[in-house]
Amino acid sequence: MVIKVENLVKRYGDLIALDHFNVEVQEGEILGLLGPNGSGKTTAINCILSLLKYDKGSIEIFGRPMSPSAYDIKRNIGIIMQNVAVFEELTVYENIDYFCGLYVTDKSHRKMLVDEAIDFVGLNDFRKFYPKKLSGGLLRRLNIACGIAHKPKLIILDEPTVAVDPQSRNNILEGILKLNKDGSTVVYTSHYMEEVEHICSRIVIMDKGKTIASGTNDELKSMIKSGEKITIEIFNFNAKILSDLKNMKNIVSCEFADNHLIVKSMRGENNLMVLLEYLKSNNIAFGKIYSEPPTLNDVFLEITGKELRD
Amino acid sequence: MFSHIFLYKLKSIVRDRNLMFWTLMFPILLSVLFWMAFSNLTKGEAFRDIKIAVINDAAYKENANFDKALSYVSADNKDRLFNVTYTTMDSAKKLLKDGQIEGYIYFNNGLNLTVKNSGINESIIKEFLDYYVQTSSTASTIITENPSAIYGSLAKDLTQKVQYLKEVPAGNANPDTVVAYFYTLIAMTCLYGSFWGQKEVSDIQANQSYVGARVNVAPTHKLKVFSISMLAAITVQLIEIFALLLFLIFVLKINFGSQIGYIVLTCFVGTLTGVTFGALISAIVTKKEGIKIAIIIGGSMIMSFLSGMMYAGIKTIISRNLPALSYINPANLIADSFYSLYYYSGHEHYFINTLLLCAFTLLFSFLTYIILRRQKYASI
């Protein structure tokens, strides 16, 4: 067990940021903490890192209680913050070397690690650049390099792709997968479900400071009633269609908006053929048809009654 | 670890152009402005011989003794009192009207003086004439009543003044308000070291900067990182102070006296006080950096003003009405230390100031430590 958090409670006055939050991170996995903004992801990370005081609960990392002075634990943790945390007056190389030097004292070993980190994030051409000369994506890569240069066993990334262009985002996500492949355990927080689905081996969904569901991508999707979502473009819609569909077997919900009929069926039941049969038999003209498997947003929606990005 | 953090912090500080301007270039520019503004201030106070006219008529020529006395005090040497023009009455009136002389002397039933204004120079002329009249009157009275006195030491007794008061100089140099302005400028620069102290605290506190958060999760005690960073800040600030000092001494020729060791000590202690003051402000005020900078600038300027940077008289007003304020104002203590070294022959005043500055430095450091030693934050 790399991280074990039990019954963590954190209050800001009357606001409960973490409400008996529990999470366990196994060695070698990429755990995704998924939740909307304000769900408590960053607060949980800051408590785990012993930056924030908490009111109740316990936190263990590598099987030992975490505290601000647990330097032997901290030595094996790499943190990539939501905001870029570098010195404006130091170059790319100097920034990475400075922060790596807080973990690694041997100069020659550190030089090798810094070179590897620069190579890893693809900043070789920008070694002597100052942060203000870097684009947003390159700056994020520098932020990552500063957090992972010392080759930590546990890497915590707190929304590292916020405000990053698609190309840099893909670069970052591929990098995380590579770090994990090289042996690091990763905790990844995001409110982008696509990212979490793409890279995380296990996902914890948070809302209002609580864990509302956890498991692998497939396990989470199997928890909900709804299965595929069928979207049909209809040109002559009438209310009878909606009432007929709602009375059909295996239909969880259906709604019509912007010339599109959206039908959610029960998991495991293929309703596409039944729907097409209904439209044909009733001479209802239709255009494009899309069929999508359930997403984590559907999971979140079914559990909390609201969209993940609300 | 020490050299790693120290060298990178040095680089980081020296490359901060904004703060380097305010802590190095701004004081140098200000000193040049001071120099341009104050360089003629003392020249105005220097004594210059007084231009007078004497009506060179028959009456004057009859008073050979006065002519001798006037020739003595207008002789062309460093003690010259009067620059005399011998002329006619009409010409003298014109010269006075045109402002080319301060007054003119003529004999008409005794010694007469005509002046246009009343001022120091006019008083000096009148004082000279009164002294001459009094002395010559005394001499003629004595000779009339006791003619044999002329063979004794009468002339010597009349002309030789006996001083019953002994002047004991308070210091090694003449009082000089101009140098005091430059001393307050150094004091202000020492307090501008607060900017560095402020920055170092922000860079170490997780609730004040992202870099601070990164440092807090590293396996190095944050107070260790902070102490080394402060040392780098103090080093840079001290170099800046010495650069300003050398500029003042060798370029602007400001007199700092000759006690180099004590001057360096004052710079060192003043720098410590300034940097730790900024660190304390930054530790207490957890608002945005702009607010902290505003507090530091405001505080520094008020303290500098109260030490006499904008108006030298404020120092006297405070020492008369609120003497305690002089002892709790670091800027005043720094400026006063320099002035003590320049003016006073003893070191008692200097050491009181230096000890108070050390006490402030310790107080600021202790309070900063109390706040920074907290290892977890209530909110970030």
PDB file of C-alpha atoms in Angstrom, chain A residues 10 12 46 49-54 68 71 74-75 79 81 83-87 89-91 94 97-99 101-103 105 110 130 143 146-147, chain B residues 1 4-5 8-9 11-13 15-17 199 203 206 210-222 225 229 374-380:
ATOM      1  CA  LYS A  10     -11.169  18.936   6.808  1.00  0.00           C
ATOM      2  CA  TYR A  12     -12.991  25.570   6.537  1.00  0.00           C
ATOM      3  CA  ASN A  46      -2.658  18.984   0.299  1.00  0.00           C
ATOM      4  CA  LEU A  49       1.236  15.980   1.588  1.00  0.00           C
ATOM      5  CA  SER A  50       0.976  17.401   5.129  1.00  0.00           C
ATOM      6  CA  LEU A  51       0.644  20.935   3.813  1.00  0.00           C
ATOM      7  CA  LEU A  52      -2.825  21.395   5.286  1.00  0.00           C
ATOM      8  CA  LYS A  53      -4.012  20.811   8.803  1.00  0.00           C
ATOM      9  CA  TYR A  54      -6.964  18.455   9.008  1.00  0.00           C
ATOM     10  CA  PRO A  68       5.692  17.586   7.776  1.00  0.00           C
ATOM     11  CA  TYR A  71      11.600  13.554   5.256  1.00  0.00           C
ATOM     12  CA  LYS A  74       8.942  13.040   1.283  1.00  0.00           C
ATOM     13  CA  ARG A  75      12.165  12.012  -0.422  1.00  0.00           C
ATOM     14  CA  ILE A  79       4.476  16.669  -6.688  1.00  0.00           C
ATOM     15  CA  MET A  81       0.976  21.324  -8.610  1.00  0.00           C
ATOM     16  CA  ASN A  83      -0.121  26.057 -10.723  1.00  0.00           C
ATOM     17  CA  VAL A  84       3.359  26.377 -12.146  1.00  0.00           C
ATOM     18  CA  ALA A  85       5.807  26.592  -9.235  1.00  0.00           C
ATOM     19  CA  VAL A  86       9.164  27.774 -10.576  1.00  0.00           C
ATOM     20  CA  PHE A  87      11.514  30.734 -10.098  1.00  0.00           C
ATOM     21  CA  GLU A  89      14.782  34.375 -12.442  1.00  0.00           C
ATOM     22  CA  LEU A  90      16.234  30.888 -13.030  1.00  0.00           C
ATOM     23  CA  THR A  91      16.522  29.131 -16.387  1.00  0.00           C
ATOM     24  CA  GLU A  94      18.568  25.887 -13.094  1.00  0.00           C
ATOM     25  CA  ASP A  97      18.473  21.537 -10.709  1.00  0.00           C
ATOM     26  CA  TYR A  98      17.462  23.743  -7.757  1.00  0.00           C
ATOM     27  CA  PHE A  99      14.406  21.684  -6.820  1.00  0.00           C
ATOM     28  CA  GLY A 101      18.933  19.590  -5.200  1.00  0.00           C
ATOM     29  CA  LEU A 102      16.454  19.668  -2.310  1.00  0.00           C
ATOM     30  CA  TYR A 103      16.196  15.873  -2.729  1.00  0.00           C
ATOM     31  CA  THR A 105      22.796  16.191  -2.728  1.00  0.00           C
ATOM     32  CA  ARG A 110      21.887  15.209  -9.767  1.00  0.00           C
ATOM     33  CA  TYR A 130      13.744  31.705 -18.595  1.00  0.00           C
ATOM     34  CA  ASN A 143       6.634  22.231 -13.835  1.00  0.00           C
ATOM     35  CA  CYS A 146      10.756  20.019 -11.431  1.00  0.00           C
ATOM     36  CA  GLY A 147       8.469  17.502  -9.704  1.00  0.00           C
TER      37      GLY A 147
ATOM     38  CA  MET B   1      23.162  21.611   0.307  1.00  0.00           C
ATOM     39  CA  HIS B   4      23.496  24.670  -3.709  1.00  0.00           C
ATOM     40  CA  ILE B   5      20.723  26.769  -2.173  1.00  0.00           C
ATOM     41  CA  TYR B   8      20.929  29.591  -6.680  1.00  0.00           C
ATOM     42  CA  LYS B   9      19.344  32.153  -4.364  1.00  0.00           C
ATOM     43  CA  LYS B  11      21.448  34.102  -8.870  1.00  0.00           C
ATOM     44  CA  SER B  12      17.735  34.464  -8.338  1.00  0.00           C
ATOM     45  CA  ILE B  13      18.169  37.686  -6.343  1.00  0.00           C
ATOM     46  CA  ARG B  15      18.587  38.602 -11.690  1.00  0.00           C
ATOM     47  CA  ASP B  16      15.531  40.233 -10.156  1.00  0.00           C
ATOM     48  CA  ARG B  17      15.915  43.476 -12.100  1.00  0.00           C
ATOM     49  CA  LYS B 199      10.599  37.789  -1.040  1.00  0.00           C
ATOM     50  CA  ASP B 203       9.236  31.796  -1.354  1.00  0.00           C
ATOM     51  CA  ALA B 206       3.117  27.325   1.102  1.00  0.00           C
ATOM     52  CA  TYR B 210       3.476  28.017  -5.332  1.00  0.00           C
ATOM     53  CA  VAL B 211       7.245  27.805  -5.020  1.00  0.00           C
ATOM     54  CA  GLY B 212       6.730  27.850  -1.246  1.00  0.00           C
ATOM     55  CA  ALA B 213       4.379  24.868  -1.532  1.00  0.00           C
ATOM     56  CA  ARG B 214       6.980  22.991  -3.569  1.00  0.00           C
ATOM     57  CA  VAL B 215       9.676  23.712  -0.980  1.00  0.00           C
ATOM     58  CA  ASN B 216       7.368  22.530   1.821  1.00  0.00           C
ATOM     59  CA  VAL B 217       6.899  19.083   0.262  1.00  0.00           C
ATOM     60  CA  ALA B 218      10.651  18.625  -0.252  1.00  0.00           C
ATOM     61  CA  PRO B 219      12.665  16.562   2.246  1.00  0.00           C
ATOM     62  CA  THR B 220      14.608  19.596   3.466  1.00  0.00           C
ATOM     63  CA  HIS B 221      13.600  21.568   6.546  1.00  0.00           C
ATOM     64  CA  LYS B 222      12.033  24.761   5.306  1.00  0.00           C
ATOM     65  CA  VAL B 225      16.180  26.627   3.169  1.00  0.00           C
ATOM     66  CA  SER B 229      18.099  32.126   1.430  1.00  0.00           C
ATOM     67  CA  ARG B 374       4.437  26.344  11.796  1.00  0.00           C
ATOM     68  CA  GLN B 375       4.674  23.357   9.537  1.00  0.00           C
ATOM     69  CA  LYS B 376       1.071  22.950   8.420  1.00  0.00           C
ATOM     70  CA  TYR B 377      -1.336  25.560   7.154  1.00  0.00           C
ATOM     71  CA  ALA B 378      -5.002  26.064   7.936  1.00  0.00           C
ATOM     72  CA  SER B 379      -5.612  26.975   4.325  1.00  0.00           C
ATOM     73  CA  ILE B 380      -3.583  27.360   1.137  1.00  0.00           C
TER      74      ILE B 380
END
